[in-house]
Amino acid sequence: MIAMAKIFDEADEILLLNQDTEDKAREIIGDRGNHFLKRIEGETAANISACYQCHRCTNACPVSHYMDVKPHQVIRYIQFGWREKLLKSSTIWVCLSCEMCTTFCPNEVQVAETIIHLRNMAAHSSVAPREKQVALFHQAFLESLQYFGRVNEFWLMVALHLKPIVLKEKIQTGTLTEEMALGFRLFRKGKLKLIPRRCKAMGEIRKLYRQERGEMD
Amino acid sequence: MKLAFYPGCSLEGMANDYSQSITAVFRNLDIELVEIEDWSCCGATAAHSLSELMAVTLPARNLAQAEKMGMDIVSPCANCYNRLRASQIMIQKRIFDVPWKITGKIEVHDMTRFLADPDMLERIMTRVRKPLEGLKVVCYYGCQMVRPPRITGYTDYENPQTLDRIVAAVGAKALDWSYKTTCCGASIGIGRRDIQESLTARLLDKARQANAEAVVTSCPLCQANLDILQRNETESTIPVFYFTELLRLAFEPGRASRKWFRMHITDPVPLLRIKELLR
Ligand code: SF4
Ligand code: SF4
């Protein structure tokens, strides 16, 4: 088992450190067989099996430095069926959807779309997001869209900072005052509009939200 | 000529200067922009991060509204353009169905490509009253407008030319640089300030290395990032313009609104004074 693990160099470092043997064995072999791979390929129409690990996606990625699982590894992990490891990764939240990886992949593997799909999966799973602040921002964005149909930057930031986790961290790291100063500066420049414009057809938009939650009407 | 205009949320707030300059420039060009009736947000990155369904249906509502008006859409925001196109393609391929009637027959234009069309460039050139001679800029496209090419339709996605052509048409010098389409970090700064700052600082550095006096962009989020995050005290600041602001400067010398420039965090007025483009 350990000999095998050596082949998958970066990956197993985390493995050896963090997991007991049983887990390790399961993840290396990938006890789902092809199931996870097939599922992701089916849902995203991304040709994940075509990847030959050339690292071009990772080299093109502007933020691969900040990722724990690099883009080419994401593709490999899917082939292995390592779902939890992917959903727990910071990669799926750090990715900027800049589409460099997809554009320059020689095999047309849709790397960016795959990562976004994993982010979708993580958002609907019980796995806690590794980058909470980023995840909460997306959530706050969709929430404020639900109220106005459009997004007003001022109210979005207010809603985000009212989230206890965000507020706590901003106070702890001392960035709150800094951000309020920036907000005030933007306001003085006339960049922030305090009164949100509302889309009139809110009924239609709320209906989308109900559909998203699987409610029928 | 009439076009359905999809402004997008940021043009109502942070990018109000962009919005006003677009209105002014299109009036100069005799093209009528009709705002899409009761448009709603395209969902931006948040929708496609959290739910594929929302990512397709939210833009689709605007496509349906524009189809009712029977006009092609023009979008000034790179992200809106990308989301609208992506949604349109998904619906055309019948991967998703939406509660509105969408034929997918109308076209979605991104504003820069629309204006970089040869006919339009000619029209722009005839309107120029004071060429922006001596102004050296780099054009910054960002990601969402050009990538992925199968959605945006750009063929020169590694070295796009639309903004360069427009800027050259009004007499400014568009310099060559290698960071035209490198990501500025989008909204990652809200959760991870460190990543945002490193990406933005690199772009600004490279612009300076190319000897640019200003950056020209068409994306509200790119403009905000590059304009606000000029922290480095040792380096000179570099103004970040919307391309429409430069067009207006060339079309109506003396009448280009100071109000827009006052909305910038990095003050562009000193540069424009040196270049004698503004009194
Ligand atoms: S660029 Fe494509 S083929 Fe190369 S490692 Fe990345 S996904 Fe695999
Ligand atoms: S889309 Fe994500 S993974 Fe791909 S290059 Fe951009 S940041 Fe990297």
XYZ file of C-alpha atoms and ligand atoms in Angstrom:
512
model
C 0.000 0.000 0.000
C 2.742 2.413 0.944
C 4.673 1.649 -2.213
C 1.581 2.580 -4.179
C 1.106 5.728 -2.217
C 4.554 6.926 -3.190
C 3.464 7.194 -6.762
C 0.842 9.774 -5.910
C 3.428 12.001 -4.325
C 1.858 15.209 -3.010
C -1.431 13.588 -2.255
C -0.243 10.969 0.120
C 1.742 13.363 2.266
C -1.516 14.706 3.572
C -2.769 11.175 3.723
C 0.069 9.765 5.766
C -0.070 12.608 8.197
C -3.759 12.872 8.770
C -5.410 9.569 8.293
C -5.319 6.217 9.892
C -4.426 3.211 7.810
C -7.914 2.087 7.099
C -8.959 5.421 5.707
C -5.781 5.594 3.719
C -6.350 2.279 2.090
C -9.884 3.186 1.209
C -8.960 6.494 -0.333
C -6.019 5.228 -2.302
C -7.937 2.432 -3.899
C -11.046 4.496 -4.184
C -13.733 2.153 -2.998
C -16.310 3.737 -5.247
C -14.674 2.212 -8.277
C -15.653 4.332 -11.206
C -18.830 5.576 -9.658
C -17.713 9.056 -8.647
C -15.849 9.575 -11.907
C -18.864 8.566 -13.935
C -21.132 10.738 -11.885
C -19.014 13.846 -12.343
C -18.476 13.167 -16.021
C -22.182 12.699 -16.489
C -23.159 15.827 -14.629
C -20.598 18.187 -16.098
C -20.018 16.600 -19.501
C -16.328 17.197 -18.782
C -14.036 14.641 -20.305
C -12.193 13.814 -17.110
C -10.882 10.442 -18.240
C -8.979 12.167 -21.043
C -6.599 13.931 -18.645
C -2.994 12.791 -18.989
C -1.627 14.842 -16.084
C 0.375 17.307 -18.118
C -0.040 19.996 -15.409
C -0.869 22.633 -17.972
C -3.993 23.635 -16.072
C -2.030 24.109 -12.861
C 0.655 26.089 -14.631
C -1.943 28.381 -16.159
C -3.800 28.902 -12.901
C -3.122 32.281 -11.259
C -3.962 31.024 -7.777
C -2.648 27.447 -7.775
C -0.141 28.644 -5.190
C -2.994 29.123 -2.719
C -4.662 25.781 -3.384
C -4.146 22.646 -1.327
C -5.240 20.393 -4.180
C -3.887 21.713 -7.476
C -6.166 21.749 -10.534
C -4.515 18.727 -12.194
C -4.803 16.870 -8.901
C -8.492 17.678 -8.737
C -8.939 15.801 -11.978
C -6.835 12.892 -10.745
C -8.684 12.710 -7.436
C -11.957 12.460 -9.289
C -10.569 9.522 -11.227
C -9.713 7.947 -7.874
C -13.134 8.716 -6.458
C -11.822 10.825 -3.581
C -14.951 12.812 -3.024
C -14.444 13.931 0.586
C -10.931 15.119 -0.013
C -12.148 17.290 -2.847
C -15.140 18.711 -1.017
C -12.934 19.512 1.961
C -10.284 21.241 -0.127
C -9.675 24.967 -0.223
C -9.282 24.671 -3.998
C -12.957 24.569 -4.765
C -13.487 27.883 -2.947
C -10.278 29.629 -3.971
C -10.813 29.019 -7.691
C -11.703 32.272 -9.450
C -13.548 30.716 -12.419
C -11.046 32.522 -14.571
C -11.169 29.629 -17.037
C -7.436 29.631 -17.770
C -7.253 25.909 -17.039
C -10.136 24.963 -19.308
C -8.918 27.182 -22.113
C -5.415 25.792 -22.191
C -6.047 22.121 -21.494
C -4.816 20.163 -24.528
C -7.469 17.521 -23.956
C -10.402 19.844 -23.499
C -11.006 18.652 -19.974
C -13.323 21.295 -18.532
C -11.325 21.833 -15.385
C -12.914 25.095 -14.242
C -16.438 23.814 -14.790
C -15.555 20.679 -12.857
C -14.215 22.666 -9.925
C -17.339 24.805 -9.887
C -19.436 21.675 -9.972
C -17.560 20.357 -6.949
C -18.250 23.688 -5.237
C -21.946 23.200 -5.993
C -21.710 19.712 -4.518
C -19.917 20.971 -1.419
C -22.524 23.684 -0.927
C -25.205 21.004 -0.853
C -23.295 18.586 1.340
C -22.582 18.331 5.037
C -18.904 19.073 4.506
C -17.976 22.407 6.058
C -16.444 24.752 3.500
C -12.713 25.230 3.942
C -12.921 28.914 2.993
C -15.909 29.953 5.076
C -15.707 33.639 4.269
C -15.781 33.034 0.547
C -18.663 30.600 0.851
C -20.631 33.013 3.015
C -20.096 35.791 0.517
C -21.692 33.748 -2.242
C -24.519 32.878 0.083
C -25.073 36.498 1.109
C -25.115 37.468 -2.568
C -27.873 35.021 -3.438
C -29.822 36.008 -0.343
C -29.823 39.680 -1.158
C -30.781 38.853 -4.720
C -33.818 37.142 -3.301
C -35.002 40.341 -1.639
C -34.394 42.882 -4.386
C -33.930 40.915 -7.595
C -30.828 43.020 -8.067
C -27.769 43.330 -5.927
C -26.866 46.541 -4.183
C -23.251 46.561 -3.084
C -23.913 48.461 0.116
C -26.640 46.169 1.379
C -24.717 43.118 0.267
C -21.764 44.144 2.400
C -24.017 44.966 5.333
C -25.733 41.586 5.064
C -22.389 39.831 4.816
C -20.936 41.573 7.847
C -24.012 40.800 9.886
C -23.257 37.115 9.560
C -21.859 36.147 12.960
C -18.915 34.121 11.621
C -17.822 36.897 9.310
C -18.212 39.587 11.950
C -16.317 37.601 14.524
C -13.399 36.959 12.233
C -13.243 40.552 11.012
C -13.152 41.810 14.568
C -10.523 39.282 15.583
C -8.243 40.082 12.687
C -8.888 43.793 13.059
C -9.951 44.236 9.454
C -13.370 45.536 10.359
C -12.315 49.140 10.979
C -10.203 49.054 7.833
C -13.156 47.895 5.809
C -15.496 50.438 7.319
C -13.001 53.147 6.420
C -12.922 51.894 2.842
C -16.714 51.770 2.771
C -16.893 55.345 3.974
C -14.393 56.414 1.342
C -16.422 54.752 -1.378
C -19.538 56.407 -0.065
C -17.904 59.839 -0.145
C -16.863 59.183 -3.732
C -20.507 58.559 -4.572
C -19.884 54.908 -5.388
C -22.303 53.426 -2.893
C -25.998 53.765 -3.330
C -27.860 53.385 -0.092
C -31.321 52.941 -1.522
C -31.543 49.662 -3.413
C -33.331 49.509 -6.737
C -35.804 46.721 -6.799
C -36.843 44.515 -9.672
C -40.635 44.567 -9.927
C -41.154 40.968 -10.916
C -40.055 39.562 -7.581
C -42.708 36.860 -7.848
C -40.877 35.257 -10.748
C -37.550 35.381 -8.956
C -38.856 33.968 -5.677
C -40.382 31.173 -7.715
C -36.905 30.272 -8.959
C -35.715 30.078 -5.392
C -38.578 27.766 -4.475
C -37.790 25.624 -7.505
C -34.152 25.502 -6.392
C -35.262 24.190 -3.004
C -37.393 21.595 -4.705
C -40.731 23.103 -3.673
C -43.552 22.642 -6.136
C -46.336 25.072 -6.616
C -29.980 51.576 -34.551
C -31.585 50.249 -31.405
C -30.197 47.839 -28.870
C -31.519 46.324 -25.673
C -29.219 47.442 -22.906
C -28.562 45.189 -19.935
C -26.710 47.395 -17.452
C -26.241 44.933 -14.616
C -26.188 45.673 -10.919
C -22.784 47.296 -10.569
C -23.660 50.018 -13.050
C -26.301 51.192 -10.614
C -23.806 51.458 -7.798
C -20.027 51.231 -7.857
C -19.740 51.742 -11.601
C -22.105 54.658 -11.918
C -19.391 56.611 -13.741
C -19.238 53.823 -16.344
C -22.982 53.910 -16.728
C -23.077 57.665 -17.296
C -20.200 57.611 -19.744
C -21.876 54.835 -21.737
C -25.045 56.880 -22.031
C -23.053 59.894 -23.192
C -20.945 57.969 -25.699
C -23.860 56.146 -27.279
C -25.670 59.434 -27.649
C -22.625 60.737 -29.489
C -22.652 57.669 -31.709
C -26.384 57.932 -32.451
C -27.129 54.481 -31.177
C -30.202 54.120 -29.056
C -29.875 51.990 -25.951
C -33.167 50.808 -24.538
C -32.813 49.469 -21.028
C -34.282 45.985 -20.724
C -37.562 46.387 -19.000
C -37.459 45.439 -15.344
C -34.204 43.548 -15.685
C -32.918 41.441 -12.822
C -29.485 40.350 -11.640
C -27.636 37.734 -13.710
C -26.546 35.910 -10.543
C -22.851 36.558 -11.197
C -20.341 34.180 -9.651
C -22.487 33.451 -6.621
C -25.265 31.765 -8.558
C -23.008 29.475 -10.482
C -20.998 28.722 -7.366
C -23.944 27.535 -5.372
C -26.520 26.336 -7.840
C -26.352 25.479 -11.497
C -30.084 25.935 -11.782
C -29.895 29.547 -10.645
C -26.883 30.159 -12.855
C -28.959 29.345 -15.919
C -32.381 30.635 -14.931
C -31.435 34.034 -13.496
C -29.868 35.354 -16.716
C -32.581 33.641 -18.744
C -35.221 35.979 -17.400
C -33.387 38.902 -18.961
C -32.958 37.056 -22.237
C -36.713 36.517 -22.289
C -37.394 40.197 -21.552
C -35.103 41.258 -24.394
C -36.712 38.803 -26.793
C -40.048 40.361 -25.976
C -38.546 43.690 -27.023
C -37.172 42.049 -30.172
C -33.717 43.579 -29.921
C -30.185 42.292 -29.569
C -28.673 42.684 -26.134
C -25.544 44.660 -25.445
C -23.857 44.174 -22.099
C -21.173 46.475 -20.715
C -20.170 44.120 -17.895
C -17.878 41.213 -18.650
C -19.442 38.923 -16.095
C -23.029 39.668 -17.122
C -22.052 39.033 -20.735
C -20.488 35.716 -19.842
C -23.461 34.596 -17.747
C -26.026 35.656 -20.356
C -24.162 33.810 -23.103
C -23.643 30.702 -20.982
C -27.318 30.620 -20.107
C -28.353 31.143 -23.715
C -26.168 28.247 -24.863
C -27.514 25.905 -22.182
C -31.062 26.736 -23.212
C -30.329 26.416 -26.927
C -28.855 22.993 -26.318
C -31.945 22.144 -24.263
C -29.860 21.151 -21.281
C -32.086 23.301 -19.103
C -35.642 24.390 -19.438
C -36.760 27.689 -18.029
C -40.196 29.071 -17.247
C -39.962 31.676 -20.021
C -40.142 31.407 -23.762
C -36.658 31.728 -25.204
C -35.797 31.017 -28.808
C -32.177 32.026 -28.482
C -32.469 33.960 -31.719
C -31.367 37.332 -30.443
C -27.703 38.012 -30.089
C -25.869 38.948 -26.936
C -23.047 41.385 -27.649
C -20.347 42.431 -25.339
C -20.005 46.155 -25.625
C -16.348 46.310 -26.591
C -16.666 43.810 -29.399
C -19.747 45.584 -30.654
C -17.846 48.868 -30.830
C -14.684 47.298 -32.265
C -16.546 46.225 -35.374
C -14.944 47.957 -38.440
C -18.102 49.974 -39.229
C -18.393 51.109 -35.641
C -14.722 52.036 -35.471
C -15.238 54.237 -38.499
C -18.188 55.860 -36.839
C -16.101 56.425 -33.716
C -13.313 57.997 -35.755
C -15.667 60.461 -37.430
C -16.852 61.634 -34.003
C -13.398 62.352 -32.603
C -12.847 66.053 -32.095
C -9.732 65.937 -29.963
C -7.548 62.863 -30.468
C -5.983 61.622 -27.236
C -2.493 61.999 -28.621
C 0.392 61.092 -26.403
C -1.661 59.092 -23.939
C -0.039 55.700 -23.454
C -2.338 53.041 -22.035
C -2.531 49.312 -21.591
C -5.872 47.637 -22.228
C -6.995 45.134 -19.647
C -9.695 42.656 -20.637
C -9.895 40.360 -17.647
C -11.240 36.824 -17.772
C -14.946 36.725 -18.195
C -15.182 38.664 -21.425
C -12.812 36.393 -23.362
C -12.902 33.018 -21.648
C -13.966 30.327 -22.156
C -13.861 30.924 -25.921
C -16.632 28.418 -26.617
C -18.987 30.692 -24.702
C -17.630 34.140 -25.477
C -16.829 33.445 -29.111
C -13.454 35.177 -28.962
C -10.948 33.662 -31.375
C -8.018 35.785 -30.226
C -8.536 34.952 -26.570
C -4.824 34.929 -25.821
C -4.270 38.386 -27.174
C -7.630 40.102 -27.665
C -7.678 43.342 -29.630
C -11.111 44.907 -29.249
C -10.235 47.513 -26.615
C -6.867 48.187 -28.259
C -8.625 49.005 -31.526
C -11.163 51.279 -29.874
C -8.525 53.129 -27.911
C -6.361 53.519 -31.009
C -9.356 54.858 -32.935
C -9.539 57.835 -30.588
C -5.835 58.511 -30.923
C -4.357 57.055 -27.758
C -1.460 54.630 -27.906
C -2.346 51.106 -26.806
C 0.822 49.425 -25.582
C 1.498 45.743 -25.859
C 1.691 43.778 -22.627
C 1.294 40.187 -21.585
C -1.279 40.560 -18.844
C -4.347 41.506 -20.873
C -6.367 38.555 -19.723
C -4.769 37.584 -16.433
C -7.323 37.434 -13.651
C -7.548 40.405 -11.260
C -8.949 38.212 -8.493
C -12.627 39.109 -8.987
C -14.440 39.031 -5.659
C -12.037 36.707 -3.832
C -10.794 39.710 -1.848
C -13.901 39.678 0.270
C -12.911 36.340 1.740
C -9.187 36.214 1.005
C -7.656 39.660 0.872
C -4.106 38.269 0.485
C -4.898 36.530 -2.795
C -6.663 39.562 -4.169
C -3.836 41.912 -3.342
C -1.126 39.748 -4.831
C -3.008 39.388 -8.116
C -3.911 43.046 -8.409
C -0.445 44.255 -7.450
C 1.092 42.085 -10.129
C -1.156 43.546 -12.804
C -0.359 47.098 -11.751
C 3.360 46.351 -11.669
C 3.285 44.892 -15.140
C 1.341 47.874 -16.423
C 4.018 50.175 -15.025
C 6.753 48.043 -16.521
C 5.109 48.416 -19.908
C 5.436 52.196 -19.403
C 1.716 52.699 -19.347
C 0.306 55.913 -17.965
C -3.126 54.440 -17.458
C -5.051 51.183 -17.604
C -8.175 50.939 -19.738
C -10.806 48.358 -18.964
C -14.429 47.555 -19.614
C -15.257 45.432 -16.590
C -16.703 47.130 -13.491
C -15.173 44.630 -11.100
C -11.719 44.801 -12.694
C -11.875 48.583 -12.577
C -12.844 48.585 -8.913
C -10.090 46.149 -7.954
C -7.346 47.911 -9.871
C -8.507 51.363 -8.844
C -9.020 50.720 -5.144
C -6.127 48.423 -4.347
C -3.272 50.749 -5.316
C -1.699 50.512 -1.913
C 1.972 50.503 -2.723
C 3.216 53.845 -1.418
C 6.614 53.704 -3.076
C 5.224 53.339 -6.567
C 3.401 55.992 -8.519
C -0.315 55.482 -8.862
C -1.818 54.622 -12.188
C -5.353 55.691 -13.099
C -7.808 53.071 -14.327
C -10.304 54.285 -16.927
C -13.398 52.782 -18.420
C -12.917 52.861 -22.165
C -16.090 54.900 -22.583
C -14.627 57.670 -20.442
C -11.756 57.994 -22.903
C -14.140 57.968 -25.853
C -16.094 60.793 -24.347
C -12.912 62.767 -23.696
C -12.098 62.529 -27.383
C -15.645 63.236 -28.565
C -16.434 66.219 -26.390
C -13.226 67.866 -25.268
C -13.845 70.154 -22.369
C -17.255 68.692 -21.755
C -16.210 65.293 -20.473
C -17.678 65.182 -17.062
C -15.420 65.775 -14.089
C -18.063 64.017 -12.063
C -16.994 60.644 -13.408
C -13.355 61.247 -12.633
C -14.201 62.327 -9.118
C -15.682 58.868 -8.569
C -12.310 57.261 -9.160
C -10.260 56.408 -6.100
C -6.984 56.877 -7.969
C -7.357 60.410 -9.242
C -6.922 60.564 -13.036
C -7.192 64.358 -13.290
C -3.462 65.192 -12.860
C -2.553 62.861 -15.734
C -5.235 64.324 -17.981
C -4.017 67.809 -17.159
C -0.435 66.956 -18.070
C -1.689 65.569 -21.353
C -3.767 68.711 -21.854
C -6.914 66.665 -22.241
C -8.658 68.391 -19.404
C -8.428 71.916 -18.206
S -4.296 20.521 -18.654
Fe -5.857 18.999 -19.036
S -4.745 17.109 -19.540
Fe -3.277 18.529 -18.583
S -3.336 17.975 -16.415
Fe -4.806 19.632 -16.676
S -6.755 18.593 -17.042
Fe -5.137 17.081 -17.339
S -10.629 28.586 -13.211
Fe -9.888 28.201 -11.143
S -8.574 26.405 -11.319
Fe -8.885 27.188 -13.375
S -7.141 28.516 -13.758
Fe -8.779 29.816 -12.942
S -8.513 29.885 -10.730
Fe -7.267 28.194 -11.537
